Amino acid sequence: MESTLTGKTIVITGAGSGIGRATARAFADHGANVLAVGRTLEKLKATAKGRPSITPVTADISEVDAPQAIISEAVAAFGGIDILVNSASVFRPTHLGMITPSEFDQFIAVNLRAPLLITQAALPCLERAEGTVVNISAAIGQHGWPGLCVYGATKAALDFFTRSWANELAQSCVRVVSVAPGPIETPILENNALDDQAVMTIHQTQEQIPMGRLGTAEEIAWWILNFTDPLASYATGAIFAVDGGYTVA
Ligand SMILES: NC(=O)c1ccc[n+]([C@@H]2O[C@H](COP(=O)([O-])OP(=O)(O)OC[C@H]3O[C@@H](n4cnc5c(N)ncnc54)[C@H](OP(=O)(O)O)[C@@H]3O)[C@@H](O)[C@H]2O)c1
């Protein structure tokens, strides 16, 4: 049976590892063309290995010109965009007493400004395609998280984008959802230099998961993919936790 994703074009940021990589592979395995965005070509090539429909694109999404360049590349390669997955993010400890203005600005640039500018640049394509935006936020966006207040604040704000854009774009038949993962087994800790206290906080968080285990990147990718299915067509503005029960514990 032909997949509903055959021939569709997906742009995924943060596709060089973890959830972004698993999502890029899942879409490619369902027949989609995938533009896989990240800063490190080797990681993107590893994502694309054995899957010729994944095209690696190196870009630092914190740079102001990057969003338009990414979208232009997708249009040049595939003629349009059907689905956008905003998955890249910065994840670092931010103790109130130590956070600097430039660290704060970096969080905003990657976790908020880039999803906004990429979605804005993709909007004409998404409207033509009646497409879907999936923002990857975090289940902890609903809690306080000592030592990680700025990361958590950007994720709560990303969910606010989701709810607001869902309203703005409903008439254009563009749907916007957040998938909010709980603790997932990915290289996120290695990719971001965390101090001992942050690692301890994260381990304490993991101990509170009712299901008693971390999730896998593939378990998140499945939900991202299924939120783009035509049968999910009445879901917009939803913040969907995939967290082993963490948010209800
Ligand atoms: N893992 C978890 O437990 C968890 C829980 C809740 C939410 N999340 C969210 O899920 C999403 C994916 O996380 P993950 O666990 O898959 O993390 P990950 O493995 O560290 O992946 C993040 C990717 O983003 C890319 N990236 C970072 N800064 C970038 C920039 N300025 N420009 C372009 N690409 C950039 C990184 O690649 P390069 O360094 O090569 O650019 C990296 O491959 C994030 O939004 C995260 O906040 C994760």
mmCIF file of C-alpha atoms and ligand atoms in Angstrom:
data_model
loop_
_atom_site.group_PDB
_atom_site.id
_atom_site.type_symbol
_atom_site.label_atom_id
_atom_site.label_comp_id
_atom_site.label_asym_id
_atom_site.label_seq_id
_atom_site.Cartn_x
_atom_site.Cartn_y
_atom_site.Cartn_z
ATOM 1 C CA MET A 1 0.000 0.000 0.000
ATOM 2 C CA GLU A 2 1.357 3.458 -0.924
ATOM 3 C CA SER A 3 2.121 5.672 2.088
ATOM 4 C CA THR A 4 0.371 9.029 2.355
ATOM 5 C CA LEU A 5 3.877 10.468 2.725
ATOM 6 C CA THR A 6 5.133 9.289 -0.657
ATOM 7 C CA GLY A 7 6.526 12.297 -2.524
ATOM 8 C CA LYS A 8 5.980 14.711 0.382
ATOM 9 C CA THR A 9 8.796 17.000 1.491
ATOM 10 C CA ILE A 10 9.794 17.260 5.133
ATOM 11 C CA VAL A 11 12.259 19.702 6.693
ATOM 12 C CA ILE A 12 13.678 18.557 10.047
ATOM 13 C CA THR A 13 16.098 20.579 12.179
ATOM 14 C CA GLY A 14 18.414 18.785 14.582
ATOM 15 C CA ALA A 15 18.429 15.755 12.278
ATOM 16 C CA GLY A 16 22.033 14.766 13.023
ATOM 17 C CA SER A 17 21.166 12.811 16.173
ATOM 18 C CA GLY A 18 18.524 11.671 18.615
ATOM 19 C CA ILE A 19 14.876 12.461 17.953
ATOM 20 C CA GLY A 20 15.598 14.446 14.767
ATOM 21 C CA ARG A 21 17.593 11.561 13.292
ATOM 22 C CA ALA A 22 14.951 8.944 14.151
ATOM 23 C CA THR A 23 12.269 11.218 12.683
ATOM 24 C CA ALA A 24 14.209 11.826 9.461
ATOM 25 C CA ARG A 25 14.649 8.075 9.008
ATOM 26 C CA ALA A 26 10.994 7.322 9.810
ATOM 27 C CA PHE A 27 9.736 9.814 7.207
ATOM 28 C CA ALA A 28 12.244 8.562 4.612
ATOM 29 C CA ASP A 29 11.143 4.971 5.248
ATOM 30 C CA HIS A 30 7.575 6.080 4.460
ATOM 31 C CA GLY A 31 8.555 7.485 1.066
ATOM 32 C CA ALA A 32 9.086 11.170 1.913
ATOM 33 C CA ASN A 33 11.898 13.457 0.752
ATOM 34 C CA VAL A 34 13.681 14.707 3.863
ATOM 35 C CA LEU A 35 15.847 17.801 4.226
ATOM 36 C CA ALA A 36 17.942 16.965 7.289
ATOM 37 C CA VAL A 37 19.344 20.108 8.955
ATOM 38 C CA GLY A 38 22.152 20.408 11.519
ATOM 39 C CA ARG A 39 25.579 21.940 11.990
ATOM 40 C CA THR A 40 27.681 18.781 11.560
ATOM 41 C CA LEU A 41 27.829 17.205 8.093
ATOM 42 C CA GLU A 42 29.211 13.853 9.323
ATOM 43 C CA LYS A 43 26.272 13.396 11.694
ATOM 44 C CA LEU A 44 23.790 14.268 8.962
ATOM 45 C CA LYS A 45 25.495 11.863 6.550
ATOM 46 C CA ALA A 46 25.190 9.129 9.177
ATOM 47 C CA THR A 47 21.468 9.911 9.449
ATOM 48 C CA ALA A 48 21.148 9.631 5.656
ATOM 49 C CA LYS A 49 23.254 6.478 5.272
ATOM 50 C CA GLY A 50 21.337 3.917 3.197
ATOM 51 C CA ARG A 51 18.442 6.344 2.681
ATOM 52 C CA PRO A 52 18.999 8.378 -0.516
ATOM 53 C CA SER A 53 15.802 10.387 0.029
ATOM 54 C CA ILE A 54 17.453 12.153 3.000
ATOM 55 C CA THR A 55 19.386 15.256 1.908
ATOM 56 C CA PRO A 56 21.833 16.643 4.501
ATOM 57 C CA VAL A 57 21.920 20.436 4.817
ATOM 58 C CA THR A 58 24.418 22.090 7.140
ATOM 59 C CA ALA A 59 23.235 25.260 8.832
ATOM 60 C CA ASP A 60 23.502 26.924 12.210
ATOM 61 C CA ILE A 61 19.896 27.875 12.831
ATOM 62 C CA SER A 62 20.926 30.526 15.358
ATOM 63 C CA GLU A 63 22.153 32.654 12.441
ATOM 64 C CA VAL A 64 19.514 35.105 11.288
ATOM 65 C CA ASP A 65 19.850 34.268 7.572
ATOM 66 C CA ALA A 66 19.805 30.481 8.042
ATOM 67 C CA PRO A 67 16.014 29.937 8.149
ATOM 68 C CA GLN A 68 15.353 31.477 4.719
ATOM 69 C CA ALA A 69 18.395 29.686 3.248
ATOM 70 C CA ILE A 70 17.120 26.307 4.539
ATOM 71 C CA ILE A 71 13.643 26.828 3.130
ATOM 72 C CA SER A 72 14.998 28.085 -0.217
ATOM 73 C CA GLU A 73 17.132 24.950 -0.454
ATOM 74 C CA ALA A 74 14.111 22.719 0.177
ATOM 75 C CA VAL A 75 12.079 24.526 -2.471
ATOM 76 C CA ALA A 76 14.934 24.380 -4.992
ATOM 77 C CA ALA A 77 15.398 20.657 -4.390
ATOM 78 C CA PHE A 78 11.783 19.487 -4.081
ATOM 79 C CA GLY A 79 9.512 22.331 -5.204
ATOM 80 C CA GLY A 80 7.753 22.837 -1.872
ATOM 81 C CA ILE A 81 7.408 21.822 1.771
ATOM 82 C CA ASP A 82 4.625 19.745 3.300
ATOM 83 C CA ILE A 83 5.859 19.210 6.847
ATOM 84 C CA LEU A 84 8.242 21.088 9.137
ATOM 85 C CA VAL A 85 9.661 19.537 12.303
ATOM 86 C CA ASN A 86 11.435 21.991 14.646
ATOM 87 C CA SER A 87 13.582 19.636 16.739
ATOM 88 C CA ALA A 88 17.020 21.292 17.204
ATOM 89 C CA SER A 89 17.629 22.921 20.548
ATOM 90 C CA VAL A 90 20.224 24.059 23.062
ATOM 91 C CA PHE A 91 20.095 22.237 26.395
ATOM 92 C CA ARG A 92 22.414 23.562 29.085
ATOM 93 C CA PRO A 93 22.295 24.278 32.806
ATOM 94 C CA THR A 94 21.184 27.811 33.581
ATOM 95 C CA HIS A 95 21.436 28.523 37.300
ATOM 96 C CA LEU A 96 19.782 31.819 38.138
ATOM 97 C CA GLY A 97 22.928 33.136 39.813
ATOM 98 C CA MET A 98 25.209 32.304 36.880
ATOM 99 C CA ILE A 99 23.374 32.736 33.587
ATOM 100 C CA THR A 100 24.944 35.370 31.343
ATOM 101 C CA PRO A 101 23.116 37.571 28.820
ATOM 102 C CA SER A 102 24.917 35.936 25.884
ATOM 103 C CA GLU A 103 23.995 32.406 27.067
ATOM 104 C CA PHE A 104 20.400 33.542 27.440
ATOM 105 C CA ASP A 105 20.438 35.027 23.934
ATOM 106 C CA GLN A 106 21.778 31.752 22.504
ATOM 107 C CA PHE A 107 18.832 29.829 24.011
ATOM 108 C CA ILE A 108 16.403 32.301 22.522
ATOM 109 C CA ALA A 109 18.137 32.251 19.123
ATOM 110 C CA VAL A 110 18.105 28.447 18.753
ATOM 111 C CA ASN A 111 15.057 27.321 20.743
ATOM 112 C CA LEU A 112 12.629 30.122 19.843
ATOM 113 C CA ARG A 113 13.740 32.581 17.180
ATOM 114 C CA ALA A 114 14.866 29.851 14.762
ATOM 115 C CA PRO A 115 11.601 27.828 14.907
ATOM 116 C CA LEU A 116 9.706 31.081 14.427
ATOM 117 C CA LEU A 117 11.782 32.273 11.452
ATOM 118 C CA ILE A 118 11.903 28.838 9.797
ATOM 119 C CA THR A 119 8.138 28.427 10.141
ATOM 120 C CA GLN A 120 7.632 31.972 8.832
ATOM 121 C CA ALA A 121 9.859 31.286 5.804
ATOM 122 C CA ALA A 122 8.070 27.981 5.126
ATOM 123 C CA LEU A 123 4.592 29.472 5.480
ATOM 124 C CA PRO A 124 3.760 30.071 1.780
ATOM 125 C CA CYS A 125 4.721 26.452 1.019
ATOM 126 C CA LEU A 126 2.872 25.078 4.039
ATOM 127 C CA GLU A 127 -0.266 27.002 3.099
ATOM 128 C CA ARG A 128 -0.131 25.710 -0.473
ATOM 129 C CA ALA A 129 0.319 22.156 0.811
ATOM 130 C CA GLU A 130 -2.143 22.508 3.722
ATOM 131 C CA GLY A 131 0.782 21.158 5.700
ATOM 132 C CA THR A 132 1.770 20.500 9.294
ATOM 133 C CA VAL A 133 4.278 22.000 11.734
ATOM 134 C CA VAL A 134 5.488 19.819 14.610
ATOM 135 C CA ASN A 135 7.366 21.655 17.361
ATOM 136 C CA ILE A 136 9.384 19.456 19.715
ATOM 137 C CA SER A 137 8.976 20.955 23.164
ATOM 138 C CA ALA A 138 9.435 19.041 26.443
ATOM 139 C CA ALA A 139 7.246 17.524 29.126
ATOM 140 C CA ILE A 140 9.169 19.546 31.718
ATOM 141 C CA GLY A 141 7.730 22.705 30.132
ATOM 142 C CA GLN A 142 4.818 22.127 32.532
ATOM 143 C CA HIS A 143 7.026 21.818 35.670
ATOM 144 C CA GLY A 144 9.697 23.931 37.330
ATOM 145 C CA TRP A 145 13.194 22.536 36.783
ATOM 146 C CA PRO A 146 15.916 23.877 39.125
ATOM 147 C CA GLY A 147 19.137 24.702 37.275
ATOM 148 C CA LEU A 148 17.463 24.501 33.865
ATOM 149 C CA CYS A 149 15.047 27.429 34.043
ATOM 150 C CA VAL A 150 15.911 29.017 30.693
ATOM 151 C CA TYR A 151 15.702 25.742 28.750
ATOM 152 C CA GLY A 152 12.331 25.001 30.370
ATOM 153 C CA ALA A 153 11.100 28.533 29.711
ATOM 154 C CA THR A 154 11.932 28.256 26.002
ATOM 155 C CA LYS A 155 10.013 24.974 25.807
ATOM 156 C CA ALA A 156 6.968 26.479 27.559
ATOM 157 C CA ALA A 157 7.192 29.391 25.125
ATOM 158 C CA LEU A 158 7.460 27.021 22.155
ATOM 159 C CA ASP A 159 4.168 25.444 23.268
ATOM 160 C CA PHE A 160 2.713 28.955 23.342
ATOM 161 C CA PHE A 161 3.853 29.391 19.720
ATOM 162 C CA THR A 162 2.085 26.126 18.896
ATOM 163 C CA ARG A 163 -1.212 27.231 20.410
ATOM 164 C CA SER A 164 -1.013 30.698 18.842
ATOM 165 C CA TRP A 165 0.031 29.559 15.354
ATOM 166 C CA ALA A 166 -2.632 26.837 15.376
ATOM 167 C CA ASN A 167 -5.224 29.588 15.771
ATOM 168 C CA GLU A 168 -3.614 31.894 13.225
ATOM 169 C CA LEU A 169 -3.267 29.189 10.584
ATOM 170 C CA ALA A 170 -6.438 27.149 11.043
ATOM 171 C CA GLN A 171 -8.205 29.004 8.209
ATOM 172 C CA SER A 172 -5.282 28.156 5.908
ATOM 173 C CA CYS A 173 -5.621 24.467 6.874
ATOM 174 C CA VAL A 174 -2.069 24.432 8.286
ATOM 175 C CA ARG A 175 -1.996 22.419 11.505
ATOM 176 C CA VAL A 176 0.500 23.045 14.311
ATOM 177 C CA VAL A 177 1.154 20.644 17.191
ATOM 178 C CA SER A 178 3.779 20.161 19.882
ATOM 179 C CA VAL A 179 5.158 16.758 20.741
ATOM 180 C CA ALA A 180 6.463 17.090 24.295
ATOM 181 C CA PRO A 181 8.863 14.249 25.138
ATOM 182 C CA GLY A 182 9.760 13.112 28.619
ATOM 183 C CA PRO A 183 13.296 11.812 29.256
ATOM 184 C CA ILE A 184 14.453 10.081 26.068
ATOM 185 C CA GLU A 185 17.590 8.049 25.405
ATOM 186 C CA THR A 186 19.534 10.304 22.992
ATOM 187 C CA PRO A 187 23.017 11.897 22.923
ATOM 188 C CA ILE A 188 21.534 15.161 24.287
ATOM 189 C CA LEU A 189 23.659 15.039 27.472
ATOM 190 C CA GLU A 190 26.885 14.386 25.522
ATOM 191 C CA ASN A 191 25.991 17.033 22.917
ATOM 192 C CA ASN A 192 25.705 19.699 25.624
ATOM 193 C CA ALA A 193 28.378 20.098 28.301
ATOM 194 C CA LEU A 194 26.396 19.590 31.508
ATOM 195 C CA ASP A 195 27.771 20.056 35.016
ATOM 196 C CA ASP A 196 27.383 17.424 37.770
ATOM 197 C CA GLN A 197 24.429 19.187 39.380
ATOM 198 C CA ALA A 198 22.512 19.285 36.094
ATOM 199 C CA VAL A 199 23.212 15.595 35.461
ATOM 200 C CA MET A 200 21.993 14.803 39.008
ATOM 201 C CA THR A 201 18.794 16.821 38.428
ATOM 202 C CA ILE A 202 18.191 14.933 35.191
ATOM 203 C CA HIS A 203 18.739 11.567 36.875
ATOM 204 C CA GLN A 204 16.290 12.563 39.636
ATOM 205 C CA THR A 205 13.767 13.447 36.931
ATOM 206 C CA GLN A 206 14.286 10.061 35.301
ATOM 207 C CA GLU A 207 13.575 8.315 38.625
ATOM 208 C CA GLN A 208 10.103 9.904 38.639
ATOM 209 C CA ILE A 209 8.918 8.265 35.415
ATOM 210 C CA PRO A 210 6.001 5.958 36.288
ATOM 211 C CA MET A 211 6.911 3.543 33.483
ATOM 212 C CA GLY A 212 10.371 3.210 35.050
ATOM 213 C CA ARG A 213 12.396 3.638 31.879
ATOM 214 C CA LEU A 214 13.594 6.222 29.380
ATOM 215 C CA GLY A 215 11.803 6.505 26.051
ATOM 216 C CA THR A 216 13.486 5.886 22.724
ATOM 217 C CA ALA A 217 13.880 8.378 19.880
ATOM 218 C CA GLU A 218 11.847 6.017 17.687
ATOM 219 C CA GLU A 219 8.931 6.174 20.150
ATOM 220 C CA ILE A 220 8.880 9.969 19.697
ATOM 221 C CA ALA A 221 9.371 9.822 15.916
ATOM 222 C CA TRP A 222 6.295 7.567 15.607
ATOM 223 C CA TRP A 223 4.070 10.237 17.160
ATOM 224 C CA ILE A 224 5.601 13.021 15.074
ATOM 225 C CA LEU A 225 4.988 11.014 11.923
ATOM 226 C CA ASN A 226 1.432 10.091 12.898
ATOM 227 C CA PHE A 227 0.486 13.676 13.732
ATOM 228 C CA THR A 228 1.133 14.450 10.049
ATOM 229 C CA ASP A 229 -1.177 11.680 8.833
ATOM 230 C CA PRO A 230 -4.366 12.832 7.037
ATOM 231 C CA LEU A 231 -6.339 10.903 9.677
ATOM 232 C CA ALA A 232 -4.888 13.278 12.315
ATOM 233 C CA SER A 233 -6.478 16.171 10.434
ATOM 234 C CA TYR A 234 -8.602 17.473 13.336
ATOM 235 C CA ALA A 235 -5.629 17.844 15.706
ATOM 236 C CA THR A 236 -4.212 21.344 15.932
ATOM 237 C CA GLY A 237 -2.881 23.391 18.831
ATOM 238 C CA ALA A 238 -2.376 20.188 20.837
ATOM 239 C CA ILE A 239 0.568 19.747 23.218
ATOM 240 C CA PHE A 240 1.010 15.999 23.264
ATOM 241 C CA ALA A 241 3.156 14.519 26.042
ATOM 242 C CA VAL A 242 5.010 11.298 25.210
ATOM 243 C CA ASP A 243 6.712 10.729 28.529
ATOM 244 C CA GLY A 244 6.009 7.378 30.156
ATOM 245 C CA GLY A 245 3.506 9.144 32.443
ATOM 246 C CA TYR A 246 5.968 11.733 33.793
ATOM 247 C CA THR A 247 3.589 14.696 33.518
ATOM 248 C CA VAL A 248 0.799 12.906 35.361
ATOM 249 C CA ALA A 249 3.009 11.496 38.130
HETATM 250 N N1 LIG B 1 16.283 13.718 24.917
HETATM 251 C C1 LIG B 1 15.402 14.113 25.809
HETATM 252 O O1 LIG B 1 15.334 13.570 26.926
HETATM 253 C C2 LIG B 1 14.431 15.219 25.480
HETATM 254 C C3 LIG B 1 13.398 15.454 26.386
HETATM 255 C C4 LIG B 1 12.494 16.462 26.119
HETATM 256 C C5 LIG B 1 12.620 17.211 24.966
HETATM 257 N N2 LIG B 1 13.647 16.967 24.113
HETATM 258 C C6 LIG B 1 13.727 17.813 22.923
HETATM 259 O O2 LIG B 1 13.816 17.007 21.762
HETATM 260 C C7 LIG B 1 14.541 17.701 20.752
HETATM 261 C C8 LIG B 1 15.639 16.799 20.227
HETATM 262 O O3 LIG B 1 16.501 16.468 21.304
HETATM 263 P P1 LIG B 1 17.471 15.222 21.258
HETATM 264 O O4 LIG B 1 17.371 14.533 22.555
HETATM 265 O O5 LIG B 1 17.275 14.469 20.005
HETATM 266 O O6 LIG B 1 18.868 16.005 21.260
HETATM 267 P P2 LIG B 1 20.187 15.830 20.404
HETATM 268 O O7 LIG B 1 20.457 14.401 20.098
HETATM 269 O O8 LIG B 1 21.229 16.618 21.111
HETATM 270 O O9 LIG B 1 19.804 16.535 19.021
HETATM 271 C C9 LIG B 1 19.763 17.920 18.872
HETATM 272 C C10 LIG B 1 20.352 18.236 17.500
HETATM 273 O O10 LIG B 1 20.223 19.635 17.274
HETATM 274 C C11 LIG B 1 21.344 20.064 16.509
HETATM 275 N N3 LIG B 1 21.577 21.469 16.793
HETATM 276 C C12 LIG B 1 21.868 22.035 18.000
HETATM 277 N N4 LIG B 1 22.063 23.361 17.864
HETATM 278 C C13 LIG B 1 21.877 23.639 16.546
HETATM 279 C C14 LIG B 1 21.970 24.818 15.774
HETATM 280 N N5 LIG B 1 22.313 25.997 16.316
HETATM 281 N N6 LIG B 1 21.723 24.732 14.439
HETATM 282 C C15 LIG B 1 21.418 23.565 13.862
HETATM 283 N N7 LIG B 1 21.320 22.409 14.545
HETATM 284 C C16 LIG B 1 21.558 22.445 15.863
HETATM 285 C C17 LIG B 1 22.503 19.178 16.989
HETATM 286 O O11 LIG B 1 23.412 18.862 15.937
HETATM 287 P P3 LIG B 1 24.733 19.727 15.640
HETATM 288 O O12 LIG B 1 25.407 19.934 16.970
HETATM 289 O O13 LIG B 1 25.502 18.923 14.679
HETATM 290 O O14 LIG B 1 24.214 20.987 15.054
HETATM 291 C C18 LIG B 1 21.819 17.882 17.394
HETATM 292 O O15 LIG B 1 21.947 16.870 16.416
HETATM 293 C C19 LIG B 1 15.076 18.985 21.402
HETATM 294 O O16 LIG B 1 14.227 20.061 21.071
HETATM 295 C C20 LIG B 1 14.984 18.686 22.891
HETATM 296 O O17 LIG B 1 14.835 19.849 23.648
HETATM 297 C C21 LIG B 1 14.542 15.990 24.329
#
